[in-house]
């Protein structure tokens, strides 16, 4: 891997390799060393977890970071192009982690720069490092990635995390249940990809009947900021709200995941439910991002 732009470029062996490396980093079996190297965190869109976990990962690897959180204090404000901004930052840094609202922005960066680029989310398209930490979380809680029953719930059209995760799981024979408001269904190109790979999936409205069969429930936020008309958001914002009662009949191994941030789609009462795993999932992001940087920067 020279860049990490999309889960489409990450095969089954790469996924298992990264999980193995993350596990070894977490258990102290390996200590990749990023000393003397500089990672630039270029976040043109807001972030809490991805920004801070990458910063933490770089520091735990003994590297250093340059950070841009919002472009308001940079020369983007004066009209500098994305290409010129990237070319300039690449004169200072050894690799770039970038979040941008435009789909394909990370791919563009990877094509014009001669340093590695890691996609930290591009519009509604991809969030591959989130998919990798999701896979690590699933692996840690299930002991396998194979043959799992997984429900994805919420905004499946505009939510980039579910696009990357669904693609990443296609090598592991999942059964998917997709539950979303009608206008926020999983995009056709992802469903076509699943069909071509003979992956079983069902689009459902009512999640309650399938909950007792699930290994993983992956809930996402309805993304207000991506709606052009606020009224359309208001109509669907409460479509799915998970509470403790809904989880009464889940299997013992069942885990509730969410990439976060949440708004109201998981009630706070669920946080102390033993099946809730979303904050540990966020924690797993640090070691997985250490593993990704280590691979990209060829430290291991
Ligand atoms: N999961 C995720 O991408 O969270 P942030 O937007 O806070 O980075």
Short mmCIF file of C-alpha atoms and ligand atoms in Angstrom, two decimals:
data_model
loop_
_atom_site.label_atom_id
_atom_site.label_comp_id
_atom_site.label_asym_id
_atom_site.label_seq_id
_atom_site.Cartn_x
_atom_site.Cartn_y
_atom_site.Cartn_z
CA UNK A 1 0.00 0.00 0.00
CA UNK A 2 1.42 3.40 -1.02
CA UNK A 3 -1.82 5.24 -0.19
CA UNK A 4 -5.09 4.33 1.52
CA UNK A 5 -7.86 6.01 -0.44
CA UNK A 6 -10.66 3.44 -0.68
CA UNK A 7 -11.50 0.00 0.73
CA UNK A 8 -11.72 -1.14 -2.92
CA UNK A 9 -7.91 -1.16 -2.97
CA UNK A 10 -7.62 -3.27 0.23
CA UNK A 11 -7.91 -7.04 -0.30
CA UNK A 12 -8.64 -9.79 2.22
CA UNK A 13 -4.94 -10.45 2.89
CA UNK A 14 -4.28 -6.72 3.49
CA UNK A 15 -7.22 -6.56 5.92
CA UNK A 16 -6.03 -9.60 7.89
CA UNK A 17 -2.45 -8.25 7.86
CA UNK A 18 -3.55 -4.90 9.29
CA UNK A 19 -5.65 -6.60 11.97
CA UNK A 20 -2.69 -8.79 12.89
CA UNK A 21 -0.40 -5.76 13.08
CA UNK A 22 -2.92 -3.74 15.15
CA UNK A 23 -3.19 -6.67 17.58
CA UNK A 24 0.62 -6.90 17.84
CA UNK A 25 0.90 -3.16 18.47
CA UNK A 26 -1.87 -3.28 21.07
CA UNK A 27 -0.28 -6.19 22.93
CA UNK A 28 3.22 -4.67 22.75
CA UNK A 29 4.70 -7.40 20.53
CA UNK A 30 5.92 -4.85 17.95
CA UNK A 31 6.91 -1.20 18.30
CA UNK A 32 6.98 0.52 14.88
CA UNK A 33 9.04 3.71 15.03
CA UNK A 34 8.03 6.90 13.21
CA UNK A 35 10.79 9.01 14.82
CA UNK A 36 11.89 11.95 12.69
CA UNK A 37 8.85 11.75 10.39
CA UNK A 38 6.06 14.29 10.09
CA UNK A 39 2.40 13.54 9.33
CA UNK A 40 0.14 16.39 8.15
CA UNK A 41 -3.46 16.20 9.33
CA UNK A 42 -5.49 18.21 6.81
CA UNK A 43 -9.10 18.28 7.96
CA UNK A 44 -11.27 20.48 5.75
CA UNK A 45 -14.39 19.02 7.48
CA UNK A 46 -15.07 18.73 11.24
CA UNK A 47 -13.85 15.66 13.15
CA UNK A 48 -13.29 14.53 16.71
CA UNK A 49 -12.34 10.83 16.61
CA UNK A 50 -10.51 10.61 13.29
CA UNK A 51 -8.48 13.78 13.90
CA UNK A 52 -7.50 13.06 17.49
CA UNK A 53 -6.95 9.34 17.04
CA UNK A 54 -4.61 9.95 14.09
CA UNK A 55 -2.77 12.59 16.13
CA UNK A 56 -2.54 10.14 19.05
CA UNK A 57 -1.42 7.32 16.73
CA UNK A 58 1.39 9.47 15.26
CA UNK A 59 2.57 10.46 18.73
CA UNK A 60 2.46 6.87 20.03
CA UNK A 61 4.64 5.92 17.06
CA UNK A 62 7.05 8.68 18.17
CA UNK A 63 6.37 10.76 15.08
CA UNK A 64 5.24 14.38 14.92
CA UNK A 65 2.20 16.01 13.39
CA UNK A 66 1.21 19.23 11.63
CA UNK A 67 -2.50 19.90 12.00
CA UNK A 68 -5.10 21.88 10.11
CA UNK A 69 -8.56 21.67 11.62
CA UNK A 70 -10.82 23.67 9.31
CA UNK A 71 -9.39 25.76 6.48
CA UNK A 72 -10.46 29.16 7.89
CA UNK A 73 -6.98 30.12 9.09
CA UNK A 74 -5.14 28.99 5.95
CA UNK A 75 -4.71 30.54 2.50
CA UNK A 76 -7.64 28.42 1.25
CA UNK A 77 -9.60 31.40 2.60
CA UNK A 78 -7.76 33.62 0.07
CA UNK A 79 -8.74 31.36 -2.80
CA UNK A 80 -5.75 28.99 -2.94
CA UNK A 81 -6.67 25.81 -4.78
CA UNK A 82 -6.74 22.37 -3.19
CA UNK A 83 -3.93 21.29 -5.53
CA UNK A 84 -1.67 24.19 -4.48
CA UNK A 85 -2.46 23.63 -0.79
CA UNK A 86 -1.58 19.95 -1.09
CA UNK A 87 1.58 20.59 -3.11
CA UNK A 88 2.74 23.09 -0.49
CA UNK A 89 2.04 20.89 2.53
CA UNK A 90 3.77 17.98 0.81
CA UNK A 91 6.99 20.05 0.83
CA UNK A 92 6.91 19.89 4.66
CA UNK A 93 5.34 16.56 5.60
CA UNK A 94 6.24 12.90 5.00
CA UNK A 95 2.59 11.81 4.63
CA UNK A 96 -0.84 13.40 4.55
CA UNK A 97 -4.06 12.38 6.30
CA UNK A 98 -6.91 14.27 4.65
CA UNK A 99 -10.64 14.76 5.23
CA UNK A 100 -12.50 16.75 2.58
CA UNK A 101 -16.14 17.30 1.63
CA UNK A 102 -15.57 16.47 -2.05
CA UNK A 103 -15.88 12.83 -3.13
CA UNK A 104 -12.63 11.81 -4.77
CA UNK A 105 -10.52 14.48 -3.03
CA UNK A 106 -8.17 11.90 -1.49
CA UNK A 107 -7.83 10.07 -4.81
CA UNK A 108 -6.92 13.39 -6.44
CA UNK A 109 -4.34 14.07 -3.72
CA UNK A 110 -2.82 10.62 -4.19
CA UNK A 111 -2.48 11.27 -7.92
CA UNK A 112 -0.71 14.65 -7.68
CA UNK A 113 1.54 14.06 -4.64
CA UNK A 114 4.66 11.96 -4.30
CA UNK A 115 4.11 11.33 -0.57
CA UNK A 116 1.56 8.83 0.86
CA UNK A 117 -2.05 9.96 1.30
CA UNK A 118 -4.52 8.47 3.77
CA UNK A 119 -8.20 9.23 3.23
CA UNK A 120 -9.85 10.33 6.49
CA UNK A 121 -13.24 10.69 4.77
CA UNK A 122 -14.17 12.21 1.38
CA UNK A 123 -17.73 13.55 1.28
CA UNK A 124 -20.29 10.76 1.12
CA UNK A 125 -17.87 8.38 -0.58
CA UNK A 126 -15.34 6.50 1.58
CA UNK A 127 -13.87 6.36 5.10
CA UNK A 128 -11.43 3.46 4.84
CA UNK A 129 -9.60 3.90 8.15
CA UNK A 130 -12.97 3.85 9.94
CA UNK A 131 -13.79 0.61 8.09
CA UNK A 132 -10.49 -0.87 9.27
CA UNK A 133 -11.13 0.03 12.91
CA UNK A 134 -14.68 -1.31 12.54
CA UNK A 135 -13.27 -4.59 11.22
CA UNK A 136 -10.79 -4.72 14.09
CA UNK A 137 -13.66 -4.15 16.55
CA UNK A 138 -15.73 -6.89 14.92
CA UNK A 139 -12.75 -9.26 14.94
CA UNK A 140 -11.98 -8.54 18.61
CA UNK A 141 -15.56 -9.12 19.72
CA UNK A 142 -16.51 -12.03 17.44
CA UNK A 143 -13.15 -13.80 17.11
CA UNK A 144 -13.68 -13.89 13.33
CA UNK A 145 -14.86 -11.78 10.41
CA UNK A 146 -16.40 -14.76 8.60
CA UNK A 147 -20.10 -15.61 8.14
CA UNK A 148 -21.53 -12.87 10.38
CA UNK A 149 -25.05 -11.44 10.35
CA UNK A 150 -24.76 -7.68 10.32
CA UNK A 151 -27.46 -5.01 10.30
CA UNK A 152 -26.57 -1.52 9.04
CA UNK A 153 -29.06 1.08 10.18
CA UNK A 154 -29.62 4.78 9.51
CA UNK A 155 -28.32 6.95 6.69
CA UNK A 156 -26.89 4.37 4.31
CA UNK A 157 -26.93 6.65 1.25
CA UNK A 158 -24.83 9.56 2.54
CA UNK A 159 -22.94 7.72 5.30
CA UNK A 160 -19.45 6.96 3.99
CA UNK A 161 -18.59 4.60 6.86
CA UNK A 162 -21.18 2.01 5.80
CA UNK A 163 -20.04 2.15 2.16
CA UNK A 164 -16.45 1.33 3.12
CA UNK A 165 -17.45 -1.29 5.70
CA UNK A 166 -19.90 -3.12 3.40
CA UNK A 167 -17.22 -3.31 0.69
CA UNK A 168 -14.58 -4.46 3.17
CA UNK A 169 -16.75 -7.32 4.45
CA UNK A 170 -17.48 -8.77 1.02
CA UNK A 171 -14.49 -11.11 1.32
CA UNK A 172 -15.92 -12.65 4.52
CA UNK A 173 -19.32 -14.01 3.44
CA UNK A 174 -21.57 -11.75 5.54
CA UNK A 175 -25.36 -11.60 5.57
CA UNK A 176 -26.46 -7.96 5.58
CA UNK A 177 -29.72 -6.35 6.66
CA UNK A 178 -29.97 -2.73 5.51
CA UNK A 179 -32.51 -0.55 7.35
CA UNK A 180 -32.91 3.09 6.39
CA UNK A 181 -35.52 5.71 5.54
CA UNK A 182 -36.61 5.21 1.90
CA UNK A 183 -34.55 8.10 0.49
CA UNK A 184 -31.43 7.11 2.41
CA UNK A 185 -30.98 3.56 1.16
CA UNK A 186 -27.63 1.95 0.36
CA UNK A 187 -26.44 3.31 -3.04
CA UNK A 188 -27.07 1.16 -6.10
CA UNK A 189 -23.38 0.89 -6.96
CA UNK A 190 -22.67 -0.75 -3.57
CA UNK A 191 -25.66 -3.11 -3.90
CA UNK A 192 -24.53 -4.02 -7.44
CA UNK A 193 -21.09 -4.80 -6.07
CA UNK A 194 -22.61 -7.05 -3.38
CA UNK A 195 -24.80 -8.81 -5.96
CA UNK A 196 -21.82 -9.41 -8.26
CA UNK A 197 -19.97 -11.02 -5.35
CA UNK A 198 -23.03 -13.12 -4.37
CA UNK A 199 -23.30 -11.47 -0.94
CA UNK A 200 -26.66 -12.00 0.77
CA UNK A 201 -28.44 -8.77 1.68
CA UNK A 202 -31.98 -7.67 2.43
CA UNK A 203 -33.44 -4.16 2.65
CA UNK A 204 -35.83 -4.01 5.60
CA UNK A 205 -37.96 -1.36 7.28
CA UNK A 206 -38.64 -2.98 10.65
CA UNK A 207 -35.44 -4.04 12.43
CA UNK A 208 -37.10 -5.71 15.43
CA UNK A 209 -37.71 -9.17 13.87
CA UNK A 210 -34.03 -9.60 12.86
CA UNK A 211 -32.40 -8.36 16.08
CA UNK A 212 -32.30 -11.83 17.78
CA UNK A 213 -30.33 -13.24 14.79
CA UNK A 214 -27.68 -10.54 14.63
CA UNK A 215 -24.00 -10.68 15.54
CA UNK A 216 -23.44 -6.98 14.87
CA UNK A 217 -25.76 -3.99 14.69
CA UNK A 218 -24.01 -1.00 13.09
CA UNK A 219 -26.01 2.18 13.64
CA UNK A 220 -25.28 5.48 11.87
CA UNK A 221 -26.40 9.05 12.27
CA UNK A 222 -28.81 10.76 9.90
CA UNK A 223 -26.42 13.45 8.63
CA UNK A 224 -28.21 16.78 8.91
CA UNK A 225 -25.32 18.66 7.31
CA UNK A 226 -25.69 16.77 4.02
CA UNK A 227 -29.41 17.62 3.51
CA UNK A 228 -30.14 20.51 1.12
CA UNK A 229 -33.64 20.98 2.62
CA UNK A 230 -33.95 21.01 6.43
CA UNK A 231 -37.58 19.78 6.28
CA UNK A 232 -36.40 16.56 4.63
CA UNK A 233 -34.04 15.96 7.56
CA UNK A 234 -36.80 16.68 10.10
CA UNK A 235 -39.00 14.00 8.48
CA UNK A 236 -36.44 11.20 8.94
CA UNK A 237 -34.30 12.22 11.91
CA UNK A 238 -36.11 9.93 14.36
CA UNK A 239 -36.53 6.96 12.01
CA UNK A 240 -34.50 4.55 14.17
CA UNK A 241 -33.80 4.98 17.87
CA UNK A 242 -32.16 2.09 19.71
CA UNK A 243 -33.04 1.56 23.37
CA UNK A 244 -32.37 -1.17 25.93
CA UNK A 245 -35.75 -2.83 25.45
CA UNK A 246 -34.97 -3.52 21.78
CA UNK A 247 -31.81 -5.38 22.84
CA UNK A 248 -33.44 -7.72 25.37
CA UNK A 249 -33.33 -10.82 23.11
CA UNK A 250 -29.92 -10.40 21.47
CA UNK A 251 -27.38 -13.23 21.19
CA UNK A 252 -24.59 -13.41 23.78
CA UNK A 253 -21.93 -12.36 21.27
CA UNK A 254 -24.03 -9.48 19.90
CA UNK A 255 -22.35 -6.05 19.79
CA UNK A 256 -23.78 -2.63 19.02
CA UNK A 257 -21.40 -0.48 16.98
CA UNK A 258 -21.62 3.14 15.83
CA UNK A 259 -18.86 5.16 14.15
CA UNK A 260 -19.99 8.19 16.20
CA UNK A 261 -20.85 11.00 16.59
CA UNK A 262 -24.40 10.05 17.52
CA UNK A 263 -27.29 12.46 17.85
CA UNK A 264 -30.33 10.59 19.15
CA UNK A 265 -30.19 7.23 17.34
CA UNK A 266 -28.87 5.35 20.40
CA UNK A 267 -30.39 6.33 23.74
CA UNK A 268 -27.80 7.15 26.44
CA UNK A 269 -29.32 4.38 28.63
CA UNK A 270 -27.73 1.86 26.21
CA UNK A 271 -24.19 3.08 27.00
CA UNK A 272 -24.01 0.84 30.07
CA UNK A 273 -25.55 -2.18 28.29
CA UNK A 274 -22.87 -4.95 28.04
CA UNK A 275 -23.62 -5.23 24.32
CA UNK A 276 -22.75 -1.57 23.65
CA UNK A 277 -19.27 -1.34 22.12
CA UNK A 278 -19.09 2.08 20.40
CA UNK A 279 -16.67 3.80 22.78
CA UNK A 280 -14.28 0.81 22.76
CA UNK A 281 -14.66 0.92 18.97
CA UNK A 282 -13.44 4.54 18.98
CA UNK A 283 -10.53 3.49 21.21
CA UNK A 284 -9.61 0.74 18.73
CA UNK A 285 -9.12 3.50 16.17
CA UNK A 286 -5.78 4.50 17.68
CA UNK A 287 -4.01 1.13 17.31
CA UNK A 288 -5.56 0.48 13.92
CA UNK A 289 -4.37 3.90 12.72
CA UNK A 290 -0.91 3.14 14.16
CA UNK A 291 -0.99 -0.06 12.06
CA UNK A 292 -2.12 1.78 8.91
CA UNK A 293 0.58 4.48 9.24
CA UNK A 294 3.18 1.77 9.92
CA UNK A 295 2.27 -0.08 6.71
CA UNK A 296 2.00 3.04 4.56
CA UNK A 297 5.29 4.43 5.88
CA UNK A 298 6.90 0.97 5.57
CA UNK A 299 7.97 0.90 9.23
CA UNK A 300 7.30 -2.86 9.42
N1 LIG B 1 -16.24 8.32 13.08
C1 LIG B 1 -15.79 9.51 12.71
O1 LIG B 1 -15.33 9.72 11.56
O2 LIG B 1 -15.88 10.48 13.67
P1 LIG B 1 -15.36 11.96 13.51
O3 LIG B 1 -16.21 12.62 12.44
O4 LIG B 1 -15.52 12.59 14.86
O5 LIG B 1 -13.93 11.90 13.06
#
